[in-house]
Amino acid sequence: LQRSKARADAFVELLQPLQRPLEVYCRRMLHNRSQVEDVLQTAVARAFANFDRYVEGTNFKAWIFRLVTLEIFNRNRQHEPLSLAEAAADLPAEESWELVVQENTFAAMLEDPDVVLEHFDDLVVEALERLAPAERAVLLLRAVGEFSYKEIHELLSIPLGSVMGYLSRARHRLRIALADYAAERGLVRRNLQPEGPEA
Amino acid sequence: MNCQDVRHHWMLYLDSEGDAELHLRINEHLGMCPTCAEWMARQQRFEQALADRLAAGAATPELWHRILSRACIRAPVTRWRPRFALVAALAAAILLAIGIGLRIAGPARSSDLDDVAADWHQQLLQGSVQPDLLSTSDQEVDHYLKKRVPFRVHCPPRTDVRFAVQGAGVCTIKDRQQAAYIVGRVEEAPVTILVLDRASLDAFPHARAYLQGGQHHRCHEGDYQTVSGIIADNVVVVIGTAPPESLEKLLNAYGSYPEDEV
């Protein structure tokens, strides 16, 4: 009984600091937000059931985020019929991950991001839902989970190049969505003069 | 490395990815090219602000308690048996009566937000944090804060409640919540006014429980008194060694300037 309690205590100790980012990640990732508790419940129960296999000092955070991500993909399937592996294969090989920032589109927004971002909550759900599933996962794993590219590559079992590709495209698409949103509402004026780099 | 190379690798640079040599070469270029340095700073500002907003939000303790209980990791919440209900109700009534008595007789318990406010006030008093702006002008402080926080803030309390403003700044507190603070004195006692977006209350479940009914909350926090409340779009905590009545007046005066006077 004592060993079982010690096991539970060790699990909770590792889980506790991750509760907030896991819950935020789930809320942002799920199409149906009423499933947040179910998803976390399933992932936590699975992690605890397999906790004997967890090796102290290894990446518990990446492990639990992976379980949560797999469950989210499973739940989102009715909205996004791709599995994670299929979504990962969806990235065109020829697409560069180094998308160039389009100054003419974003200049005004970059000048004063808070003007746009203070309205962000109105837009975030819509803009995130427009991203491809893997783009959304990579973006949120980076922003909410603060994972490195390599950790995301291991966590999602996708190539490192795909991680960079998804992240770059997700950021680019969010910028476009925010810039459109800001311009439509007159929060910023579109700058039509491109600002090219000095070669 | 030229400007185009730098702008090609901006993401690796800002995410602290890529090899050390890449970072070294980009740093060298940014040191020599003010245009690129400004360009990179703009990308960084935007991406950081975006990431902060994506990551914002609090955990729900009740949800996690249920999850851990159902997974048999933590003991479930005890369900009261019906035959104990009457006894429990009587006990609750007695506790409530004691609680009301205590609230009348003395200060209430501090909340999670009071703790944060006290910590910040202490740091300001000790000088380990300096206000970003030093000014004795209400209007200057008002303009300064309005430009720097992503939520609506109001002017410092008027001088007719004997608050002498001395400065202001912006800080990040629990769960990356951005807050504004105003420092000043009431009857020579230093006072800090911490101002948060009303939505930030979600990150402070204890304070939310005290404040969401619209009432003000007073308590002792170490050597300090705090008074907090929801004023328009803000959650405001006034903290200092001044009597609670003076702090309450400050709280009531916060945002009392008509906006067009400022």
Coordinates of C-alpha atoms in Angstrom, one line a residue:
Chain A
L1 CA 0.0 0.0 0.0
Q2 CA 2.8 2.3 0.9
R3 CA 4.6 1.6 -2.4
S4 CA 1.4 2.4 -4.2
K5 CA 1.0 5.7 -2.4
A6 CA 4.7 6.6 -3.1
R7 CA 4.1 5.9 -6.8
A8 CA 1.0 8.1 -6.8
D9 CA 2.8 10.9 -5.0
A10 CA 5.7 10.8 -7.4
F11 CA 3.3 10.9 -10.4
V12 CA 1.4 13.9 -8.9
E13 CA 4.7 15.7 -8.2
L14 CA 5.7 15.4 -11.8
L15 CA 2.2 16.2 -13.1
Q16 CA 1.4 19.2 -10.9
P17 CA 3.6 21.8 -12.6
L18 CA 2.2 20.7 -16.0
Q19 CA -1.4 20.9 -15.2
R20 CA -1.8 24.5 -16.4
P21 CA 0.0 24.1 -19.7
L22 CA -1.7 20.8 -20.4
E23 CA -5.1 22.3 -19.8
V24 CA -4.4 25.4 -21.9
Y25 CA -2.9 23.2 -24.7
C26 CA -6.0 21.0 -24.7
R27 CA -8.4 24.0 -24.8
R28 CA -6.5 25.5 -27.7
M29 CA -6.2 22.2 -29.6
L30 CA -9.6 20.7 -29.3
H31 CA -12.4 21.5 -31.7
N32 CA -15.0 20.6 -29.1
R33 CA -13.9 22.3 -25.9
S34 CA -16.3 20.3 -23.8
Q35 CA -14.0 17.3 -24.3
V36 CA -11.0 18.9 -22.4
E37 CA -11.7 17.0 -19.2
D38 CA -12.3 13.7 -21.0
V39 CA -9.0 14.0 -23.0
L40 CA -7.0 14.9 -19.9
Q41 CA -8.6 12.1 -18.0
T42 CA -7.8 9.5 -20.6
A43 CA -4.2 10.7 -21.0
V44 CA -3.5 11.0 -17.3
A45 CA -5.0 7.5 -16.6
R46 CA -2.9 6.0 -19.4
A47 CA 0.2 7.7 -18.1
F48 CA -0.4 6.6 -14.6
A49 CA -1.1 3.0 -15.7
N50 CA 2.3 3.0 -17.5
F51 CA 4.1 5.0 -14.9
D52 CA 6.1 1.9 -13.8
R53 CA 7.9 2.2 -17.2
Y54 CA 8.8 5.8 -16.7
V55 CA 12.5 6.2 -16.0
E56 CA 13.3 8.9 -13.5
G57 CA 15.2 11.8 -15.1
T58 CA 13.7 11.3 -18.6
N59 CA 11.3 13.7 -20.2
F60 CA 8.0 13.2 -18.4
K61 CA 6.7 16.4 -19.8
A62 CA 7.2 15.3 -23.4
W63 CA 5.7 11.9 -22.6
I64 CA 2.5 13.3 -21.1
F65 CA 2.1 15.9 -23.8
R66 CA 2.5 13.1 -26.4
L67 CA -0.3 11.1 -24.7
V68 CA -2.5 14.2 -24.6
T69 CA -1.8 15.1 -28.2
L70 CA -2.6 11.6 -29.5
E71 CA -5.9 11.7 -27.6
I72 CA -6.7 15.1 -29.0
F73 CA -6.0 13.9 -32.6
N74 CA -8.3 11.0 -31.8
R75 CA -11.1 13.3 -30.6
N76 CA -10.7 15.8 -33.4
R77 CA -11.0 13.1 -36.0
Q78 CA -14.6 13.9 -36.8
H79 CA -13.6 17.4 -37.7
E80 CA -10.2 16.6 -39.1
P81 CA -10.1 13.1 -40.5
L82 CA -6.3 12.9 -40.6
S83 CA -4.3 11.0 -38.0
L84 CA -1.1 12.6 -36.8
A85 CA 1.0 10.4 -39.1
E86 CA -1.2 11.2 -42.1
A87 CA -1.1 14.9 -41.2
A88 CA 2.7 14.8 -40.9
A89 CA 2.9 13.3 -44.4
D90 CA 0.7 16.1 -45.7
L91 CA 3.6 18.6 -45.8
P92 CA 4.8 19.1 -49.4
A93 CA 8.5 18.1 -49.5
E94 CA 9.5 21.0 -51.7
E95 CA 8.0 23.6 -49.4
S96 CA 10.7 25.6 -47.7
W97 CA 10.3 26.0 -44.0
E98 CA 12.0 29.4 -44.2
L99 CA 9.1 31.5 -45.2
V100 CA 10.2 35.1 -45.7
V101 CA 8.4 37.7 -43.7
Q102 CA 6.2 39.8 -45.9
E103 CA 6.9 43.3 -44.6
N104 CA 4.3 45.0 -46.7
T105 CA 1.6 42.9 -45.1
F106 CA 2.7 42.9 -41.6
A107 CA 4.7 46.1 -41.1
A108 CA 2.0 48.1 -39.3
M109 CA 1.0 45.1 -37.1
L110 CA 4.7 44.4 -36.2
E111 CA 5.1 48.1 -35.3
D112 CA 2.6 47.9 -32.5
P113 CA 1.6 44.3 -31.9
D114 CA -0.5 45.0 -28.8
V115 CA -3.0 47.1 -30.8
V116 CA -3.9 43.9 -32.7
L117 CA -3.2 41.3 -30.0
E118 CA -5.4 42.9 -27.4
H119 CA -8.3 41.8 -29.7
F120 CA -6.6 38.4 -30.1
D121 CA -9.0 36.3 -28.0
D122 CA -11.8 37.1 -30.4
L123 CA -9.8 35.7 -33.2
V124 CA -7.7 33.0 -31.7
V125 CA -10.1 30.1 -31.9
E126 CA -11.0 30.9 -35.4
A127 CA -7.4 31.4 -36.6
L128 CA -6.1 28.3 -34.8
E129 CA -8.9 26.1 -36.3
R130 CA -7.9 27.3 -39.7
L131 CA -4.5 25.8 -39.3
A132 CA -3.7 22.2 -40.4
P133 CA -3.8 19.8 -37.4
A134 CA 0.0 19.3 -37.3
E135 CA 0.6 23.0 -37.7
R136 CA -1.6 23.8 -34.8
A137 CA 0.1 21.1 -32.6
V138 CA 3.6 22.2 -33.4
L139 CA 2.8 25.9 -32.8
L140 CA 1.1 25.2 -29.5
L141 CA 3.7 22.7 -28.3
R142 CA 6.3 25.4 -28.9
A143 CA 4.2 28.4 -27.4
V144 CA 2.4 26.6 -24.5
G145 CA 4.7 23.6 -23.8
E146 CA 7.9 25.6 -24.6
F147 CA 9.4 22.5 -26.3
S148 CA 12.5 22.7 -28.5
Y149 CA 12.3 21.6 -32.1
K150 CA 14.0 18.4 -31.3
E151 CA 11.6 17.6 -28.5
I152 CA 8.6 18.3 -30.7
H153 CA 10.2 16.0 -33.4
E154 CA 10.4 13.2 -30.8
L155 CA 7.1 13.9 -29.3
L156 CA 5.1 13.8 -32.5
S157 CA 7.4 11.3 -34.3
I158 CA 7.8 13.6 -37.3
P159 CA 11.0 14.7 -39.0
L160 CA 12.8 17.7 -37.7
G161 CA 12.4 19.4 -41.0
S162 CA 8.6 19.0 -40.8
V163 CA 8.6 20.5 -37.3
M164 CA 10.3 23.6 -38.7
G165 CA 8.0 23.6 -41.8
Y166 CA 4.8 23.4 -39.7
L167 CA 5.9 26.0 -37.2
S168 CA 6.9 28.4 -39.9
R169 CA 3.7 28.0 -41.8
A170 CA 1.6 28.2 -38.7
R171 CA 3.2 31.5 -37.7
H172 CA 2.8 32.8 -41.2
R173 CA -0.8 31.9 -41.4
L174 CA -1.6 33.4 -38.0
R175 CA 0.1 36.6 -39.0
I176 CA -2.0 36.7 -42.2
A177 CA -5.2 36.0 -40.2
L178 CA -4.3 38.7 -37.6
A179 CA -3.3 41.2 -40.2
D180 CA -6.5 40.7 -42.2
Y181 CA -8.5 40.9 -39.0
A182 CA -6.7 44.1 -37.9
A183 CA -7.0 45.7 -41.4
E184 CA -10.7 44.9 -41.7
R185 CA -11.4 46.5 -38.3
G186 CA -9.2 49.5 -39.0
L187 CA -6.9 48.7 -36.1
V188 CA -3.8 49.1 -38.4
R189 CA -3.4 50.5 -41.9
R190 CA -1.9 48.1 -44.4
N191 CA 1.5 49.4 -45.5
L192 CA 1.7 48.9 -49.2
Q193 CA 5.4 50.0 -49.5
P194 CA 7.6 46.9 -49.2
E195 CA 10.5 47.3 -46.9
G196 CA 13.3 45.2 -48.5
P197 CA 16.4 44.2 -46.7
E198 CA 19.7 45.8 -47.6
A199 CA 21.6 43.0 -49.4
Chain B
M1 CA 26.3 37.0 -43.5
N2 CA 24.2 39.6 -45.2
C3 CA 20.7 41.1 -44.5
Q4 CA 18.9 38.5 -46.5
D5 CA 20.6 35.6 -44.7
V6 CA 19.7 37.1 -41.4
R7 CA 16.0 37.4 -42.4
H8 CA 16.1 33.9 -43.8
H9 CA 17.1 32.4 -40.5
W10 CA 15.1 34.7 -38.2
M11 CA 13.0 31.8 -36.8
L12 CA 16.0 29.7 -35.8
Y13 CA 17.6 32.7 -34.2
L14 CA 14.6 33.8 -32.1
D15 CA 13.8 30.2 -31.1
S16 CA 17.4 29.7 -29.9
E17 CA 17.6 26.8 -32.4
G18 CA 20.4 26.1 -35.0
D19 CA 24.1 25.9 -34.2
A20 CA 26.2 28.3 -32.2
E21 CA 28.0 29.5 -35.3
L22 CA 24.7 30.6 -36.9
H23 CA 23.9 32.6 -33.8
L24 CA 27.3 34.1 -33.6
R25 CA 27.2 35.3 -37.3
I26 CA 23.7 36.7 -36.9
N27 CA 24.7 38.5 -33.7
E28 CA 27.7 40.0 -35.6
H29 CA 25.5 41.2 -38.4
L30 CA 22.9 42.7 -36.0
G31 CA 25.7 44.5 -34.3
M32 CA 26.7 46.2 -37.5
C33 CA 23.3 46.7 -39.2
P34 CA 20.8 48.8 -37.2
T35 CA 18.1 48.1 -39.9
C36 CA 18.2 44.4 -39.4
A37 CA 18.6 44.8 -35.6
E38 CA 15.3 46.8 -35.6
W39 CA 13.7 44.3 -37.9
M40 CA 14.6 41.4 -35.7
A41 CA 13.5 43.2 -32.6
R42 CA 10.1 43.7 -34.2
Q43 CA 9.8 40.0 -35.0
Q44 CA 10.8 39.1 -31.5
R45 CA 8.3 41.5 -29.9
F46 CA 5.5 40.2 -32.0
E47 CA 6.3 36.5 -31.6
Q48 CA 6.7 36.9 -27.8
A49 CA 3.4 38.7 -27.5
L50 CA 1.7 36.1 -29.6
A51 CA 3.2 33.2 -27.6
D52 CA 2.3 34.9 -24.3
R53 CA -1.3 35.1 -25.4
L54 CA -1.4 31.5 -26.8
A55 CA 0.0 30.3 -23.5
A56 CA -2.3 32.4 -21.2
G57 CA -4.9 30.7 -19.0
A58 CA -5.1 29.1 -15.7
A59 CA -5.5 25.5 -14.5
T60 CA -8.9 24.6 -13.1
P61 CA -8.2 22.9 -9.7
E62 CA -11.6 21.2 -9.5
L63 CA -11.1 19.7 -12.9
W64 CA -7.7 18.2 -11.9
H65 CA -9.0 17.0 -8.6
R66 CA -11.7 15.1 -10.4
I67 CA -9.2 13.7 -12.9
L68 CA -6.9 12.5 -10.2
S69 CA -9.7 11.0 -8.2
R70 CA -11.2 9.1 -11.1
A71 CA -7.8 7.7 -12.0
C72 CA -7.4 6.6 -8.4
I73 CA -4.3 8.7 -8.0
R74 CA -5.8 10.9 -5.2
A75 CA -8.6 10.2 -2.7
P76 CA -12.0 11.2 -4.1
V77 CA -14.0 13.9 -2.5
T78 CA -15.9 12.4 0.4
R79 CA -19.6 12.2 -0.2
W80 CA -21.7 13.0 2.9
R81 CA -24.1 10.4 3.9
P82 CA -27.7 11.7 4.3
R83 CA -27.9 10.8 8.0
F84 CA -25.0 13.2 8.6
A85 CA -26.5 15.9 6.6
L86 CA -28.3 17.6 9.4
V87 CA -25.3 17.5 11.7
A88 CA -23.2 18.8 8.8
A89 CA -25.6 21.6 8.1
L90 CA -25.6 22.6 11.8
A91 CA -21.8 22.6 11.8
A92 CA -21.7 24.7 8.7
A93 CA -24.1 27.2 10.2
I94 CA -21.9 27.5 13.3
L95 CA -18.8 27.9 11.2
L96 CA -20.5 30.5 9.0
A97 CA -21.6 32.4 12.1
I98 CA -18.0 32.3 13.4
G99 CA -16.7 33.3 10.0
I100 CA -19.1 36.3 9.9
G101 CA -18.0 37.3 13.4
L102 CA -14.3 37.1 12.4
R103 CA -14.9 39.2 9.3
I104 CA -16.5 41.9 11.5
A105 CA -14.0 41.7 14.3
G106 CA -10.8 41.5 12.2
P107 CA -9.4 41.2 8.7
A108 CA -10.2 38.3 6.3
R109 CA -7.7 35.8 5.0
S110 CA -5.4 37.0 2.3
S111 CA -6.0 35.8 -1.2
D112 CA -3.5 34.5 -3.9
L113 CA -3.6 38.0 -5.5
D114 CA -2.9 39.7 -2.2
D115 CA 0.2 37.6 -1.8
V116 CA 1.4 38.7 -5.2
A117 CA 0.6 42.3 -4.5
A118 CA 2.4 42.2 -1.2
D119 CA 5.5 40.6 -2.8
W120 CA 5.6 43.3 -5.4
H121 CA 5.1 46.1 -2.9
Q122 CA 7.9 44.7 -0.8
Q123 CA 10.3 44.6 -3.8
L124 CA 9.5 48.2 -4.6
L125 CA 10.1 49.3 -1.0
Q126 CA 13.3 47.4 -0.8
G127 CA 14.5 49.0 -4.1
S128 CA 15.0 45.6 -5.8
V129 CA 12.6 46.8 -8.4
Q130 CA 12.5 50.4 -9.6
P131 CA 9.4 51.9 -11.2
D132 CA 9.8 52.2 -15.0
L133 CA 8.5 55.8 -14.8
L134 CA 9.2 58.3 -12.0
S135 CA 6.6 61.1 -12.1
T136 CA 4.4 63.2 -9.8
S137 CA 1.9 63.8 -12.6
D138 CA -1.3 61.8 -12.7
Q139 CA -1.7 62.5 -16.4
E140 CA 1.8 61.5 -17.3
V141 CA 1.4 58.2 -15.4
D142 CA -2.0 57.7 -17.0
H143 CA -0.6 58.2 -20.5
Y144 CA 2.5 56.1 -19.8
L145 CA 0.4 53.1 -18.7
K146 CA -2.2 53.3 -21.4
K147 CA 0.6 52.9 -24.0
R148 CA 2.2 49.9 -22.3
V149 CA -0.5 47.5 -21.2
P150 CA -2.7 45.5 -23.5
F151 CA -5.8 46.2 -21.5
R152 CA -7.7 49.3 -20.5
V153 CA -6.4 51.2 -17.5
H154 CA -7.6 54.3 -15.7
C155 CA -6.0 57.3 -14.2
P156 CA -4.4 57.2 -10.8
P157 CA -6.6 58.3 -7.9
R158 CA -7.2 62.0 -7.7
T159 CA -5.2 64.1 -5.2
D160 CA -8.4 64.9 -3.3
V161 CA -8.0 61.4 -1.6
R162 CA -4.6 62.7 -0.6
F163 CA -2.7 60.3 -2.9
A164 CA 0.6 61.7 -4.2
V165 CA 1.6 59.7 -7.2
Q166 CA 5.3 59.0 -7.6
G167 CA 5.6 56.6 -10.5
A168 CA 4.4 53.6 -12.4
G169 CA 5.5 50.6 -14.3
V170 CA 4.4 47.3 -15.9
C171 CA 5.2 43.9 -14.6
T172 CA 4.5 40.3 -15.3
I173 CA 3.0 38.2 -12.5
K174 CA 1.6 34.8 -12.0
D175 CA 1.0 32.7 -15.2
R176 CA 2.4 35.5 -17.4
Q177 CA -0.4 37.9 -16.5
Q178 CA 0.6 41.4 -17.3
A179 CA -0.1 44.0 -14.7
A180 CA 0.3 47.8 -14.3
Y181 CA 1.4 49.3 -11.0
I182 CA 1.2 52.8 -9.6
V183 CA 3.3 53.9 -6.7
G184 CA 2.7 56.8 -4.4
R185 CA 2.0 57.9 -0.8
V186 CA -1.0 58.5 1.4
E187 CA -0.2 60.5 4.5
E188 CA 3.5 59.8 4.0
A189 CA 2.9 56.0 3.9
P190 CA 4.1 54.3 0.7
V191 CA 1.3 52.7 -1.3
T192 CA 1.3 50.5 -4.4
I193 CA -1.7 50.1 -6.6
L194 CA -1.6 46.9 -8.7
V195 CA -3.9 47.0 -11.7
L196 CA -4.8 43.9 -13.8
D197 CA -7.1 43.2 -16.6
R198 CA -10.4 41.8 -15.2
A199 CA -9.9 38.6 -17.3
S200 CA -6.7 38.0 -15.3
L201 CA -8.8 37.1 -12.3
D202 CA -9.1 33.6 -13.7
A203 CA -5.4 33.1 -12.7
F204 CA -6.3 33.9 -9.1
P205 CA -9.1 31.5 -8.0
H206 CA -9.0 32.7 -4.3
A207 CA -9.3 36.3 -5.2
R208 CA -12.0 35.5 -7.7
A209 CA -14.0 33.8 -5.0
Y210 CA -13.8 36.9 -2.9
L211 CA -14.3 39.5 -5.6
Q212 CA -16.7 38.1 -8.1
G213 CA -19.8 39.2 -6.2
G214 CA -18.7 42.8 -6.7
Q215 CA -17.6 43.4 -3.1
H216 CA -14.3 44.7 -1.9
H217 CA -11.9 42.5 0.0
R218 CA -9.8 43.7 2.9
C219 CA -7.0 41.8 4.6
H220 CA -3.7 41.8 6.5
E221 CA -0.7 40.7 4.5
G222 CA 2.3 40.6 6.8
D223 CA 2.9 44.2 7.9
Y224 CA 0.6 45.5 5.2
Q225 CA -3.1 46.1 4.7
T226 CA -4.6 45.3 1.3
V227 CA -7.9 46.3 -0.2
S228 CA -9.0 44.9 -3.5
G229 CA -11.9 45.1 -5.8
I230 CA -13.2 45.0 -9.4
I231 CA -13.3 48.5 -10.8
A232 CA -14.8 48.7 -14.4
D233 CA -12.4 46.6 -16.6
N234 CA -9.8 46.1 -13.9
V235 CA -9.0 44.2 -10.8
V236 CA -7.3 46.6 -8.5
V237 CA -5.3 45.9 -5.3
V238 CA -4.2 48.8 -3.1
I239 CA -1.5 47.8 -0.6
G240 CA 0.4 49.7 2.1
T241 CA 0.8 50.4 5.8
A242 CA -1.9 53.2 5.7
P243 CA -5.2 52.5 7.5
P244 CA -7.6 50.2 5.5
E245 CA -10.1 53.1 5.3
S246 CA -7.6 55.2 3.5
L247 CA -6.7 52.4 1.1
E248 CA -10.4 51.8 0.5
K249 CA -10.8 55.5 -0.4
L250 CA -8.0 55.1 -2.9
L251 CA -9.6 52.0 -4.4
N252 CA -12.9 53.9 -4.8
A253 CA -11.1 56.8 -6.3
Y254 CA -9.3 54.7 -8.9
G255 CA -10.7 55.5 -12.3
S256 CA -12.9 58.3 -11.0
Y257 CA -11.4 60.8 -13.5
P258 CA -13.8 61.2 -16.5
E259 CA -11.7 60.0 -19.4
D260 CA -11.9 63.4 -21.3
E261 CA -10.4 65.2 -18.3
V262 CA -7.2 63.2 -18.7

